[in-house]
Short mmCIF file of C-alpha atoms in Angstrom, two decimals:
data_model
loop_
_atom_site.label_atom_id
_atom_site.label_comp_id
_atom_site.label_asym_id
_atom_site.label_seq_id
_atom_site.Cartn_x
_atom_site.Cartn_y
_atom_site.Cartn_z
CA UNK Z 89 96.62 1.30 -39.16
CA UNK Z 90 95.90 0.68 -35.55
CA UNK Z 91 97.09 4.37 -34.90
CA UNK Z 92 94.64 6.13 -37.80
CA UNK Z 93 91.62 3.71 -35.75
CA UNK Z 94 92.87 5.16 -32.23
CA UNK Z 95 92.83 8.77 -33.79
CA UNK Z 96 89.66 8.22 -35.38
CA UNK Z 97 87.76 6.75 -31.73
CA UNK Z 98 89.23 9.52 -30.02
CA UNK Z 99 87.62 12.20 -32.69
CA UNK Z 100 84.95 14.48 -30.86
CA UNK Z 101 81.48 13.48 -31.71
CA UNK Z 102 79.43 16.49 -32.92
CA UNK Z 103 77.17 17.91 -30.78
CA UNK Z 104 73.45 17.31 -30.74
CA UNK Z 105 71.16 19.96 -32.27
CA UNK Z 106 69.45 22.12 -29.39
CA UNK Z 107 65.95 21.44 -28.97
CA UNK Z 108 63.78 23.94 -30.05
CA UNK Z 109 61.88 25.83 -27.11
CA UNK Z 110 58.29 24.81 -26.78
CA UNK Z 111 56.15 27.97 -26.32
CA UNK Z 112 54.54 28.09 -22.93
CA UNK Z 113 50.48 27.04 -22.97
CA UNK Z 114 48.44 30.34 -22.60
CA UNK Z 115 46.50 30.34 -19.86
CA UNK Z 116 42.69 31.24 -20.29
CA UNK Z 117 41.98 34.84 -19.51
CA UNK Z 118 39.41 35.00 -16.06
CA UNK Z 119 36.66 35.99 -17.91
CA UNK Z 120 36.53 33.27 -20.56
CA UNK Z 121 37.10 31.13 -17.66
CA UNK Z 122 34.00 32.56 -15.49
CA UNK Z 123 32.10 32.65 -19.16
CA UNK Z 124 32.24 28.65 -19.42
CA UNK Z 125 31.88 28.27 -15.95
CA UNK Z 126 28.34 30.11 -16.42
CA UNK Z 127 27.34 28.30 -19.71
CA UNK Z 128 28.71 24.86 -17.72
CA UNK Z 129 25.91 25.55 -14.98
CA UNK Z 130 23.48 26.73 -16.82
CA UNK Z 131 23.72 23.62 -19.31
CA UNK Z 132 22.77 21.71 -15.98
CA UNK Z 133 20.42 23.51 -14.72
CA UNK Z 134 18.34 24.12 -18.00
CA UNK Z 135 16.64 21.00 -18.46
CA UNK Z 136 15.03 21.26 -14.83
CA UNK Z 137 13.91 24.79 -15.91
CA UNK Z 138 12.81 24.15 -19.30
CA UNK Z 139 10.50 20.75 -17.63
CA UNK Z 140 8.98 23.54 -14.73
CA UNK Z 141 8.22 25.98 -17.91
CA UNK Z 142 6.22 23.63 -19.42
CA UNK Z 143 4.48 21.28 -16.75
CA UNK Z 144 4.15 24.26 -13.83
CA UNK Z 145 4.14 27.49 -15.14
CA UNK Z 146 2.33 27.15 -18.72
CA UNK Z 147 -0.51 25.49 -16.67
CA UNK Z 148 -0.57 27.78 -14.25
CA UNK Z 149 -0.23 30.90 -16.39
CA UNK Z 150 -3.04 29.56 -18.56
CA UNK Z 151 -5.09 28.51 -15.15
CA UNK Z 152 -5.23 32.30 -14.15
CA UNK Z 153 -5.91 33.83 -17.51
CA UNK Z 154 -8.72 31.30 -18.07
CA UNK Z 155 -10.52 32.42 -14.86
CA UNK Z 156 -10.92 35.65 -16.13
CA UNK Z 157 -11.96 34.67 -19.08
CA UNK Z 158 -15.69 33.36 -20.45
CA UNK Z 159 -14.75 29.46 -21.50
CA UNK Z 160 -17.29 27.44 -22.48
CA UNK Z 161 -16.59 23.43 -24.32
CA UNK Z 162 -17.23 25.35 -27.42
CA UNK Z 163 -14.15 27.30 -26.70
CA UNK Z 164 -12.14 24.25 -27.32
CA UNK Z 165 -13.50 24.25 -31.03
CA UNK Z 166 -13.64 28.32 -32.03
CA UNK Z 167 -10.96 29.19 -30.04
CA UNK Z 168 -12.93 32.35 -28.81
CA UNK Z 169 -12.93 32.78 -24.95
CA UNK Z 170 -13.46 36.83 -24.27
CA UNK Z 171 -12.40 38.24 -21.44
CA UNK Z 172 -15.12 38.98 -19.04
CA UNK Z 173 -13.21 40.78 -16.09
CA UNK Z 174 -13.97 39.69 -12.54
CA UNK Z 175 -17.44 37.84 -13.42
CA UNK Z 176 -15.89 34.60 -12.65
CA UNK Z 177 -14.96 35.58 -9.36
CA UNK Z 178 -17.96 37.31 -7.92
CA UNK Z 179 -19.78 34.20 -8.99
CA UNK Z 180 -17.75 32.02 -7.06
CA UNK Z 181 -17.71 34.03 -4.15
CA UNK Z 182 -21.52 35.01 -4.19
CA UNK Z 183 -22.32 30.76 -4.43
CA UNK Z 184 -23.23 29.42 -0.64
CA UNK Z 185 -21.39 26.19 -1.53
CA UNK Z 186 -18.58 27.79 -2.26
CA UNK Z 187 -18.57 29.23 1.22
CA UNK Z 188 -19.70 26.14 2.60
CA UNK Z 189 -17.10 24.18 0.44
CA UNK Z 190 -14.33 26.23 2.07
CA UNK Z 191 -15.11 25.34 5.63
CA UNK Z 192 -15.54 21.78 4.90
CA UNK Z 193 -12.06 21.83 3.53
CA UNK Z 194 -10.71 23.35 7.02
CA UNK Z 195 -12.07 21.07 8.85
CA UNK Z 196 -11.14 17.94 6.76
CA UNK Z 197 -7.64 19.16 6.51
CA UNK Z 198 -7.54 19.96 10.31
CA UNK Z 199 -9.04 16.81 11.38
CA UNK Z 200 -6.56 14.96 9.10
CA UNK Z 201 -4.00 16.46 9.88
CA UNK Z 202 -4.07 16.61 13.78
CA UNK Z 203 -5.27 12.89 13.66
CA UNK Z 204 -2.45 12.04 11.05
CA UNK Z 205 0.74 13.67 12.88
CA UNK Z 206 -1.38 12.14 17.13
CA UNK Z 207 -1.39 8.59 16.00
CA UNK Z 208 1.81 8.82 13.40
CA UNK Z 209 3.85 10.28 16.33
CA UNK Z 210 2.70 7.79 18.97
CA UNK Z 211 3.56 5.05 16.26
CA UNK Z 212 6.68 6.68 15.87
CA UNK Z 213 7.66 6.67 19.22
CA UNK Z 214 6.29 2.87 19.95
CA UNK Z 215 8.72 1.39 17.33
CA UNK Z 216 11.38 3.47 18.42
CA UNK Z 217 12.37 0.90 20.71
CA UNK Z 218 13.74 -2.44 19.92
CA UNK Z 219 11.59 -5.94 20.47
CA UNK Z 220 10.54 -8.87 18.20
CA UNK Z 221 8.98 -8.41 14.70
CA UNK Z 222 9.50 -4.49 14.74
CA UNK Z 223 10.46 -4.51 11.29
CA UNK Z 224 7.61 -6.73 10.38
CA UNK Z 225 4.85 -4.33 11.95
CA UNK Z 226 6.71 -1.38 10.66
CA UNK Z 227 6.67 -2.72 6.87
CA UNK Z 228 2.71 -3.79 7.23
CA UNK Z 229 1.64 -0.43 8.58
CA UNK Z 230 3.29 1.37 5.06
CA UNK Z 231 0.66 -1.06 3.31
CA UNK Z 232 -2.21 2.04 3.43
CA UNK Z 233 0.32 4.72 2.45
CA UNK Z 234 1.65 2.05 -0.73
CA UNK Z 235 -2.33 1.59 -2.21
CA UNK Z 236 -3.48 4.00 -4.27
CA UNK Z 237 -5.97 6.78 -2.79
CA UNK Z 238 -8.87 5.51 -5.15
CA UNK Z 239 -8.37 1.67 -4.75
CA UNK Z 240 -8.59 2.59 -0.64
CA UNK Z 241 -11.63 4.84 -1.60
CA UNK Z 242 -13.53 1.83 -3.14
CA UNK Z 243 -12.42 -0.59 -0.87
CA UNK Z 244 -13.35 1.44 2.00
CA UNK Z 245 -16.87 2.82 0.61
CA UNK Z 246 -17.67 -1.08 0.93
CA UNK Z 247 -16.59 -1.42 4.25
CA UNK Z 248 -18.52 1.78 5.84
CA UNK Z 249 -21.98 0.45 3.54
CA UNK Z 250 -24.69 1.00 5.79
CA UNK Z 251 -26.27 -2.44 4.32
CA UNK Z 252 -23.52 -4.62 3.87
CA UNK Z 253 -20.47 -3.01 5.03
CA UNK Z 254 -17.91 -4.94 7.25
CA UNK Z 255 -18.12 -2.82 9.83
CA UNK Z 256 -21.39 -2.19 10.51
CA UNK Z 257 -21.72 -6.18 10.23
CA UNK Z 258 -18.99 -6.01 13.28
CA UNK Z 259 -20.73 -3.52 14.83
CA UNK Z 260 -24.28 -5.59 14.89
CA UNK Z 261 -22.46 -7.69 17.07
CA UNK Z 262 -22.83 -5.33 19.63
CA UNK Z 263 -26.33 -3.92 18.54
CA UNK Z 264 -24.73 -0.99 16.35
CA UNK Z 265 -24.82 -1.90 13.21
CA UNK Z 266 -27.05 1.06 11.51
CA UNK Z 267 -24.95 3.73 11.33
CA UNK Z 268 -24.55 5.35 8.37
CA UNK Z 269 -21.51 6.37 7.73
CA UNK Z 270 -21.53 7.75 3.99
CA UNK Z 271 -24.91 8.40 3.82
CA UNK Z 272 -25.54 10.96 6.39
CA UNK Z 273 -24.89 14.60 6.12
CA UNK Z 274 -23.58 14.71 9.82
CA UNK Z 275 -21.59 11.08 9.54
CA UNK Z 276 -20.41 11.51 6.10
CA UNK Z 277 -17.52 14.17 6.35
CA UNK Z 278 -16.01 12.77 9.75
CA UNK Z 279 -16.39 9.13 7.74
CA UNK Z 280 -13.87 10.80 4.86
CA UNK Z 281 -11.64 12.54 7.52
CA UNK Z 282 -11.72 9.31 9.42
CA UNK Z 283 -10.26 7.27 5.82
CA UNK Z 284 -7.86 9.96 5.03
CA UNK Z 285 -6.17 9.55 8.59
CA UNK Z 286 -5.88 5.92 7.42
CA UNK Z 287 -3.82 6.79 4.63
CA UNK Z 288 -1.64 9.23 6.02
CA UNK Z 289 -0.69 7.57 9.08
CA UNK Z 290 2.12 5.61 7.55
CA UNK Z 291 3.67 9.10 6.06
CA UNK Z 292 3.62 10.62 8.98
CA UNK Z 293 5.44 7.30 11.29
CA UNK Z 294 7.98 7.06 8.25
CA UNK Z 295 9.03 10.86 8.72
CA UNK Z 296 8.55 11.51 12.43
CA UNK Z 297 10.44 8.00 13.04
CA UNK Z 298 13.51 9.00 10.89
CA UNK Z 299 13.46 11.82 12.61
CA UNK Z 300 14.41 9.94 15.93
CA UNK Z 301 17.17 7.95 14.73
CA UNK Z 302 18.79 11.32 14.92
CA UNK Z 303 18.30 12.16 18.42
CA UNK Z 304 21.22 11.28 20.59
CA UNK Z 305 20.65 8.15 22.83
CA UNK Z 306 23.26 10.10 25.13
CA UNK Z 307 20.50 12.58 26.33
CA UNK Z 308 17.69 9.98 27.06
CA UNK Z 309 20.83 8.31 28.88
CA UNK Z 310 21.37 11.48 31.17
CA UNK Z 311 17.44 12.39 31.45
CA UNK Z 312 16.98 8.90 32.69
CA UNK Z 313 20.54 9.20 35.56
CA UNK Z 314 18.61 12.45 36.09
CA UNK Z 315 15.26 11.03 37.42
CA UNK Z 316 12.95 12.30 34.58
CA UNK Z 317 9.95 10.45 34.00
CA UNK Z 318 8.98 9.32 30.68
CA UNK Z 319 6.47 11.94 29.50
CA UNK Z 320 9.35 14.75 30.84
CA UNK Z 321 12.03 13.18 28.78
CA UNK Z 322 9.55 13.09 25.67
CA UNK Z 323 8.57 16.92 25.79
CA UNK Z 324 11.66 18.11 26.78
CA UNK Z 325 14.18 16.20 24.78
CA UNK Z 326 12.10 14.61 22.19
CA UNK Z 327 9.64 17.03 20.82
CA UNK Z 328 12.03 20.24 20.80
CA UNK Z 329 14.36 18.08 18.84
CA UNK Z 330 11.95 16.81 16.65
CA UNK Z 331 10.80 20.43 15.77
CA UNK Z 332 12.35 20.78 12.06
CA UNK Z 333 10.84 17.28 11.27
CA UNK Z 334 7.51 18.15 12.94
CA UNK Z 335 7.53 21.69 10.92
CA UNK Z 336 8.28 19.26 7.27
CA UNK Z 337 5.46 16.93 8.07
CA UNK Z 338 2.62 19.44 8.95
CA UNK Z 339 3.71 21.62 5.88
CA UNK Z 340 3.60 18.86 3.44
CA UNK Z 341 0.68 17.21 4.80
CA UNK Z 342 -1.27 20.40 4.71
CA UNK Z 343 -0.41 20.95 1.34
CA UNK Z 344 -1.21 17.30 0.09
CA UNK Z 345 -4.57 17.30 2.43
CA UNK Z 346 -6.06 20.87 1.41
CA UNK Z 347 -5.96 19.69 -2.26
CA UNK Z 348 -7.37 16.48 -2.17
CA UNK Z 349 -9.97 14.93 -4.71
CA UNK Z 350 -9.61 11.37 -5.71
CA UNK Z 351 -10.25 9.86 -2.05
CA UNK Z 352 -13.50 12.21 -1.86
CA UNK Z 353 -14.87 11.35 -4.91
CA UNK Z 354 -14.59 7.32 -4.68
CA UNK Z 355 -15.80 7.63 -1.14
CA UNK Z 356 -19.02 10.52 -1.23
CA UNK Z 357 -18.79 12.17 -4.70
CA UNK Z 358 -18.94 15.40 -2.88
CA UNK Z 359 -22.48 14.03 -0.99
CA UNK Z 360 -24.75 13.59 0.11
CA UNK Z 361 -26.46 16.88 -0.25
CA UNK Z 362 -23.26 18.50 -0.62
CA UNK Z 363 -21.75 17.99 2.64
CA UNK Z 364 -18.44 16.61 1.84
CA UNK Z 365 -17.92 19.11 -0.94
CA UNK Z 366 -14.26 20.41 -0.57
CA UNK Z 367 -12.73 23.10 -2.61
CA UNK Z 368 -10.56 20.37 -5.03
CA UNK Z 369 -13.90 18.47 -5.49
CA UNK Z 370 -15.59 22.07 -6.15
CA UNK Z 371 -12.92 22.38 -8.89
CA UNK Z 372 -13.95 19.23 -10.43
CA UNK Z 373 -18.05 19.48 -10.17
CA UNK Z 374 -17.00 23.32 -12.05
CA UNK Z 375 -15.38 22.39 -14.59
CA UNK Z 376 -16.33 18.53 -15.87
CA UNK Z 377 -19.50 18.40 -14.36
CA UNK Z 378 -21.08 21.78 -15.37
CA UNK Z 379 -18.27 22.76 -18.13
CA UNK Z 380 -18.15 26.16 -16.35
CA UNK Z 381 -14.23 25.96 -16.82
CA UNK Z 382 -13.55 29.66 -15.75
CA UNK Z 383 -15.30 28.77 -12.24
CA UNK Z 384 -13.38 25.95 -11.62
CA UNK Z 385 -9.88 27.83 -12.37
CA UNK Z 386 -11.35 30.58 -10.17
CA UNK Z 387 -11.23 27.66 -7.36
CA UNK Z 388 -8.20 25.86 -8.45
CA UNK Z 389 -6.46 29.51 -8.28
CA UNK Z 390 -7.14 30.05 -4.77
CA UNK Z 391 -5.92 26.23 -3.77
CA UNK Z 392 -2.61 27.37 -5.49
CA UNK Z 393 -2.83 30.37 -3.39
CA UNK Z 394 -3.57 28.42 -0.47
CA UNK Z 395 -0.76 25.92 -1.05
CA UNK Z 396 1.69 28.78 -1.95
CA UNK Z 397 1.43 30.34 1.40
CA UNK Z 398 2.15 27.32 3.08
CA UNK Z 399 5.06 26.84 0.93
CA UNK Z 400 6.28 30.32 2.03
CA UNK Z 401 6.00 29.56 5.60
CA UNK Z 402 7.47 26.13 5.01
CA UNK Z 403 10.92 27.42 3.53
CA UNK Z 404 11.02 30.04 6.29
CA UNK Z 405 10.66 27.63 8.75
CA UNK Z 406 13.44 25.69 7.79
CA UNK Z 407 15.78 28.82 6.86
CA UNK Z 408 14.82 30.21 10.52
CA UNK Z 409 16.01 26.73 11.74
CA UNK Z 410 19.14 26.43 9.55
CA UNK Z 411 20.16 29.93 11.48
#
């Protein structure tokens, strides 16, 4: 008995079945690969393009036909609007405001602009260094930049009131207190330019102060063992290392300035007698004010224009720095 059990233990077990061979995984062939690869980034990028479609370039394909074409408010009920060539155009260019409309816009965006970037710069540079409360004055000085343009419109067309604005009421102090800063043809556009630098001061501190974080404190360190005085270090460390940001902040501001409306018309209107009149309020009196809607795209096509060459000369700046 105990010899059949010993026999029987000592028996070889059979042997396991072989696994079966698992067929290798196929790897994708390159070009279905590089096919979802291109469907993958196109998935992402088509909801940006499909949003610019609609918003930019529907209203700006329509803004260009429609200046060529003879649209009245009745238009917007029969649906007619014929094509009337370049009629549009010669008008605009044969009206003297126009003309006049365009100058007044270089001058508001120069004077903006160059008072903007002086006093944003200087800011820039004061709260670069460290004392008390420098975070306190920084945040307060964003306040103008935070308000909308036509809230600091109204609230400044009451303080320049020749009757019973706040500043002239300072000024009478003093035995100046006449002047009339909205309602004069020769006080009225340096009034607006003199708001608009208001408002774009804090812009221009925000950028142009970023911008000097990232200038080594090593160099000032070695222009100051060096013996250079202030105003040396500043244009020869400071501003050529500031040039990118300097190039961003004139580009943009141009672009924002050139176009402006809202501030122009809470503050003037376009008066008196025409003489803040810019070419985006020109757009506006064109088209809502005297329904001549293929004038005022005629206008609001050359601000694009404008604005696009500046955009041109923008990127190129920055690709030209890059290299």
């Amino acid at each position: 008995m105990s010899s059949t059990a010993a026999s029987a233990s000592t028996a070889p077990t059979p042997a396991a079945p072989a696994p079966e061979a698992v067929p290798a995984a196929k790897s994708p062939k390159p070009g279905s690969l590089k096919r979802r690869r291109t469907l993958a980034q196109w998935g992402f990028i088509a909801p940006a393009v499909v949003f610019m479609l609609l918003f930019f370039g529907y209203p700006l394909v329509r803004n260009i036909v429609m200046s060529f074409q003879h649209y009245t408010p009745s238009t917007f009920f029969t649906g007619e609007a014929p094509f009337n060539g370049l009629d549009n155009w010669k008008n605009v260019f044969q009206d003297d405001l126009f003309g006049r409309a365009l100058w007044q816009t270089i001058l508001f965006t120069i004077g903006s602009l160059i008072g903007q970037f002086g006093i944003g710069l200087a800011l820039a540079v004061f709260f670069n260094r460290r004392f008390p409360l420098n975070g306190v004055l920084r945040s307060l000085i964003l306040l103008p930049w935070l308000v909308p343009m036509v809230v600091s419109g109204v609230v400044w067309r009451r303080i320049l009131d020749q009757d019973t604005g706040v500043l002239n009421s300072f000024l009478g102090l003093f035995g100046a207190g006449d002047t009339p800063w909205l309602s004069s043809t020769g006080m009225a556009l340096i009034s607006v330019i003199m708001v608009n630098i208001w408002i774009g001061i804090p812009f221009n501190m925000v950028i142009l102060y970023g911008g000097l974080q990232e200038v080594p404190k090593e160099m000032y360190e070695a222009a100051s063992l060096d013996g250079a005085s202030g105003w040396r270090t500043f244009r020869s460390i400071t501003l050529p290392l500031l040039k990118p940001v300097i190039t961003v902040v004139l580009v943009l501001g141009f672009m924002s300035t050139v176009k402006i409306l809202d501030l122009v018309l809470a503050l003037t209107d376009g008066g008196p007698a025409d003489s803040t009149q810019t070419l985006g309020t020109l757009t506006y009196q064109n088209s809502f004010a005297q329904l001549d809607f293929g004038a005022g795209a005629v206008v609001g096509n050359i601000l694009i224009l404008i604005s696009a060459v500046f955009a041109v000369f923008y990127l190129r700046a920055n690709r030209n720095e890059g290299k």
